[in-house]
PDB file of C-alpha atoms in Angstrom:
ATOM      1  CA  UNK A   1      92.795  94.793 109.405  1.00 92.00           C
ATOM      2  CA  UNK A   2      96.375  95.836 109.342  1.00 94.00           C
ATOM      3  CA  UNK A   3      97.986  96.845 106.663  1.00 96.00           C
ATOM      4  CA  UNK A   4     101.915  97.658 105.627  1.00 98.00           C
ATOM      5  CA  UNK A   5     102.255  99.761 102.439  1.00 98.00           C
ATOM      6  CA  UNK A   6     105.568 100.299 101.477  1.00 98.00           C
ATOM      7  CA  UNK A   7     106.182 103.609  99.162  1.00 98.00           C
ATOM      8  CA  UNK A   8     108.975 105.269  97.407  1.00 98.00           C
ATOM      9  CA  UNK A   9     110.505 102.810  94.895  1.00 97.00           C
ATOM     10  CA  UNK A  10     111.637 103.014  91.647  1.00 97.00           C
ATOM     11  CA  UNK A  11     114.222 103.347  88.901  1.00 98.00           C
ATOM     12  CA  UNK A  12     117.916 105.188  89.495  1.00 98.00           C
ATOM     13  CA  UNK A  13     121.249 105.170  88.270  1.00 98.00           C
ATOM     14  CA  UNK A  14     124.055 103.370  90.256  1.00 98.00           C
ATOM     15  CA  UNK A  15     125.090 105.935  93.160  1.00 98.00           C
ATOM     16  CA  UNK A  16     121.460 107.780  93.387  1.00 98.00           C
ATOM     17  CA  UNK A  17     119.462 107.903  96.715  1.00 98.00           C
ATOM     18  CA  UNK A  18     116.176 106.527  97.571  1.00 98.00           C
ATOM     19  CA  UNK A  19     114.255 106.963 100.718  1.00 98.00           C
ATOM     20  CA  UNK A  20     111.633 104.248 101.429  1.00 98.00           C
ATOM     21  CA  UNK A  21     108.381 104.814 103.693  1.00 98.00           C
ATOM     22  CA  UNK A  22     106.079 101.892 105.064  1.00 98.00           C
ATOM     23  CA  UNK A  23     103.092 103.144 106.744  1.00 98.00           C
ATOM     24  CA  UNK A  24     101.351 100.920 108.950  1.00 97.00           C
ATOM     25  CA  UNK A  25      97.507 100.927 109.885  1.00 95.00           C
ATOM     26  CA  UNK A  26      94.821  98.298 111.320  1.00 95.00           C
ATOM     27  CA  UNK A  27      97.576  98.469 114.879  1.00 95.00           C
ATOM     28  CA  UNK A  28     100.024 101.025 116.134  1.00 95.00           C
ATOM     29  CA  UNK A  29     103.559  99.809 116.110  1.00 95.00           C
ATOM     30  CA  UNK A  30     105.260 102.087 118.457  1.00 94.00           C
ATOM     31  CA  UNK A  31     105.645  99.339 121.078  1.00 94.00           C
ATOM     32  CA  UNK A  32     107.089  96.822 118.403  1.00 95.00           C
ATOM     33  CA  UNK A  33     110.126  96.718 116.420  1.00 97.00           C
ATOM     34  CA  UNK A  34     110.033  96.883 112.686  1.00 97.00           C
ATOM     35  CA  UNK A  35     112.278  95.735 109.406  1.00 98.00           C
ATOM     36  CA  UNK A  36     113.350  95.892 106.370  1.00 98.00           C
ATOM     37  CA  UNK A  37     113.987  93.279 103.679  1.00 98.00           C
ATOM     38  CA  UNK A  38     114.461  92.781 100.158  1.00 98.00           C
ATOM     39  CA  UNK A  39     113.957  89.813  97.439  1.00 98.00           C
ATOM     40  CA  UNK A  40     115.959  89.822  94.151  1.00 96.00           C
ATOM     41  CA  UNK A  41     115.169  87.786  91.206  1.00 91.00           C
ATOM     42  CA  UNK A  42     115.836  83.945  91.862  1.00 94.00           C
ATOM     43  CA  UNK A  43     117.183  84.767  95.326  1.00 96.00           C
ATOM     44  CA  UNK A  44     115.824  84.168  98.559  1.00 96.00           C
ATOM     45  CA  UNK A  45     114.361  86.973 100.914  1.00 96.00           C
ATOM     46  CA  UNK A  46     117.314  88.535 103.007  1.00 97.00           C
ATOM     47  CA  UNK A  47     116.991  90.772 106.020  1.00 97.00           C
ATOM     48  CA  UNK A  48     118.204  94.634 104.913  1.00 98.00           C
ATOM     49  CA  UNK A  49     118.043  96.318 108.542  1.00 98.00           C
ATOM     50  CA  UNK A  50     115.347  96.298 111.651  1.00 97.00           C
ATOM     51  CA  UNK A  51     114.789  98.693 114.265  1.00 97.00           C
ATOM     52  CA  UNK A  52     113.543  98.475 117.918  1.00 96.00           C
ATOM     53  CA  UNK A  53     110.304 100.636 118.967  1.00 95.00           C
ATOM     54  CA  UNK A  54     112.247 103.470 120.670  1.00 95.00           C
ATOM     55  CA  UNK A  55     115.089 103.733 117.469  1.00 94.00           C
ATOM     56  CA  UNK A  56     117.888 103.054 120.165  1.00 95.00           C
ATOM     57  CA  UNK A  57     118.768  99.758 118.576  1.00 96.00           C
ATOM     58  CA  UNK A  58     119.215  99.171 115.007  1.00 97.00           C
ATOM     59  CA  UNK A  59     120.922  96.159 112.876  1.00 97.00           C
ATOM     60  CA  UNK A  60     122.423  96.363 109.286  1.00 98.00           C
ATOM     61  CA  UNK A  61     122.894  93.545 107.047  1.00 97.00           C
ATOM     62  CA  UNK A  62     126.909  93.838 106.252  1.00 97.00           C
ATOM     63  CA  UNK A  63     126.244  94.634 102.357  1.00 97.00           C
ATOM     64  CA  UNK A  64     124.217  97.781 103.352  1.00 98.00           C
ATOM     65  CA  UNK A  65     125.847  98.972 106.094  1.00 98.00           C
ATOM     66  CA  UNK A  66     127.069 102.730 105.956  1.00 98.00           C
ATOM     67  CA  UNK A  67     125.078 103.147 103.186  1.00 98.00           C
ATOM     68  CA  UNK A  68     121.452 102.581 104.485  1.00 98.00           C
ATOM     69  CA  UNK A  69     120.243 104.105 107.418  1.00 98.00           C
ATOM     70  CA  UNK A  70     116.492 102.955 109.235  1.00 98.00           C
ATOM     71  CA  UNK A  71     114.356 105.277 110.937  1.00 98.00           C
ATOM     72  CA  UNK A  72     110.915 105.635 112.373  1.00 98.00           C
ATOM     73  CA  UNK A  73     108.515 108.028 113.176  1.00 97.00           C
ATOM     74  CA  UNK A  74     106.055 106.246 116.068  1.00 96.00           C
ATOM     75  CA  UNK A  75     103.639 109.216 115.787  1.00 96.00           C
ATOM     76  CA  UNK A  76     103.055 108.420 112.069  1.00 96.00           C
ATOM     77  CA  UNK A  77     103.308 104.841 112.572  1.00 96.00           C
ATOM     78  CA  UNK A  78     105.901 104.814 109.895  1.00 97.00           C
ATOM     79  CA  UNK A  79     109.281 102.806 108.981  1.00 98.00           C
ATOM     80  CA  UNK A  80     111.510 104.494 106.676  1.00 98.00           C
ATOM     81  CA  UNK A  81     114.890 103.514 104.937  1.00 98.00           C
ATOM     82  CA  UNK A  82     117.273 106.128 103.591  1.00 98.00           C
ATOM     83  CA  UNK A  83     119.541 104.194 100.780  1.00 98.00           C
ATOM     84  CA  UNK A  84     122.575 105.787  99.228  1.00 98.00           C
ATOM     85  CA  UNK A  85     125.478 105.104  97.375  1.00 98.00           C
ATOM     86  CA  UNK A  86     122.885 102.402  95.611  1.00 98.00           C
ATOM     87  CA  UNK A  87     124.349  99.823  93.631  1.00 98.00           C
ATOM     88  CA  UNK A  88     123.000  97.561  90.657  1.00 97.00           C
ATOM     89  CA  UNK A  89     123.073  94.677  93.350  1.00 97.00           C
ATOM     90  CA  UNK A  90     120.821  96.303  95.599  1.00 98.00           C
ATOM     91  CA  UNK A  91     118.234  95.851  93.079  1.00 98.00           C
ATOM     92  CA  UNK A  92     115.009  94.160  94.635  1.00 98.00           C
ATOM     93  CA  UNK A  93     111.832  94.453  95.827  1.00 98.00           C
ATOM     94  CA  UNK A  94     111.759  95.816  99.232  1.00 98.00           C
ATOM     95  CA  UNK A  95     109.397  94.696 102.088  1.00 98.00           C
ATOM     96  CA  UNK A  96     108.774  96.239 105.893  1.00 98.00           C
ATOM     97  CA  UNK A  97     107.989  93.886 108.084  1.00 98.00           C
ATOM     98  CA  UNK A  98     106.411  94.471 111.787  1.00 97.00           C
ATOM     99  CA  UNK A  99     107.201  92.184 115.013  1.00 96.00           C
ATOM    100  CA  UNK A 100     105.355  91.312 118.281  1.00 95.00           C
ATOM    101  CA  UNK A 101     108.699  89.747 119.767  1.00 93.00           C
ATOM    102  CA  UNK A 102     111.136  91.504 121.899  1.00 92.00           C
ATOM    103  CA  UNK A 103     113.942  92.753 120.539  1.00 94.00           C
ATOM    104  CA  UNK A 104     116.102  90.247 122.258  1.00 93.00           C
ATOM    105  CA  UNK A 105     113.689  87.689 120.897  1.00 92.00           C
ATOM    106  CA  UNK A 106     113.615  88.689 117.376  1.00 93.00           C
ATOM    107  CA  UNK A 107     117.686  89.259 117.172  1.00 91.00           C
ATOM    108  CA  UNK A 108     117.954  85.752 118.044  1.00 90.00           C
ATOM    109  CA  UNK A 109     116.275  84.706 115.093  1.00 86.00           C
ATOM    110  CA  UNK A 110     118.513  86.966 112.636  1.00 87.00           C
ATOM    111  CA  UNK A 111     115.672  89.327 113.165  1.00 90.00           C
ATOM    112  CA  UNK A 112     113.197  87.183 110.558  1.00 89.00           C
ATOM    113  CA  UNK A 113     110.769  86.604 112.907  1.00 89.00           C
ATOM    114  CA  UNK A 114     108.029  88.927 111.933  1.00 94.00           C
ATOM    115  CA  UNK A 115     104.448  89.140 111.878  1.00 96.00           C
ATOM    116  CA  UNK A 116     103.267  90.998 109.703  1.00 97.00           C
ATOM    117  CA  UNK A 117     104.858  92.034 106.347  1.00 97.00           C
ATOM    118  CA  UNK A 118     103.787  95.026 103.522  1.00 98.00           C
ATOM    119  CA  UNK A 119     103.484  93.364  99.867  1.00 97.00           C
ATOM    120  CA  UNK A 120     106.746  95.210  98.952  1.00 98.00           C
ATOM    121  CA  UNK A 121     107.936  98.258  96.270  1.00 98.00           C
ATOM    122  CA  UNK A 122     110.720  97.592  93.729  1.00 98.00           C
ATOM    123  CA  UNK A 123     113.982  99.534  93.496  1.00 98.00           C
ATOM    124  CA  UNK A 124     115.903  99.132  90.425  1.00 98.00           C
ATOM    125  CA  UNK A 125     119.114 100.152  90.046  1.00 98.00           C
ATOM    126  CA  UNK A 126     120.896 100.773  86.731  1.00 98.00           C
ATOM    127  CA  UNK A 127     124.920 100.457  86.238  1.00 94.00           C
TER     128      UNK A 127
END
């Protein structure tokens, strides 16, 4: 069975740092690109970033760019997502998400086109 577990959520002050994990199991990913997204209250779910399997191609969403940074580490099977300069609007819960599509496929689809998704961690952020 595969599984998505996101880690590393939880409460800061506007301007803190938080560093999200999502480790996958059940399937290695290292072939597949992976993603990030996030749901706030009453909102729909919006793509944050996404990655391809080598890390040589990344996308932002505008409102995060230069402040979050995705990684991976194939050998762990693992998605992370360094957030900084974190503001009261980021405030959500946070999903990974895993594709089987190529990365030309997926982009073409604003990158929402994913298979298989974690059941999410919440980041809050205070003002």
């Amino acid at each position: 069975q595969v599984q998505l577990v996101e880690s590393g959520g939880g409460l800061v002050q506007a301007g803190d740092s938080l560093r999200l994990s999502c480790a996958a199991s059940g399937r290695t990913f290292s072939s597949n690109a992976l993603g990030w997204f996030r749901q706030a209250p009453g909102k729909e779910r919006e793509i944050v970033a996404a990655i391809n399997w080598s890390g040589g191609r990344t996308y932002y969403a505008d409102s995060v760019k230069g402040r979050f940074t995705i990684s991976r580490l194939n050998v762990k099977n693992t998605v992370y997502l360094q957030m900084n300069s974190l503001k009261p609007e980021d405030t959500a819960v946070y999903s990974c998400a895993a594709s089987l599509r190529s990365w030309s496929q997926l982009s073409e689809t604003n990158y929402y086109n994913m298979d298989y998704w974690g059941k999410g961690t919440l980041v809050t952020v205070s003002s």
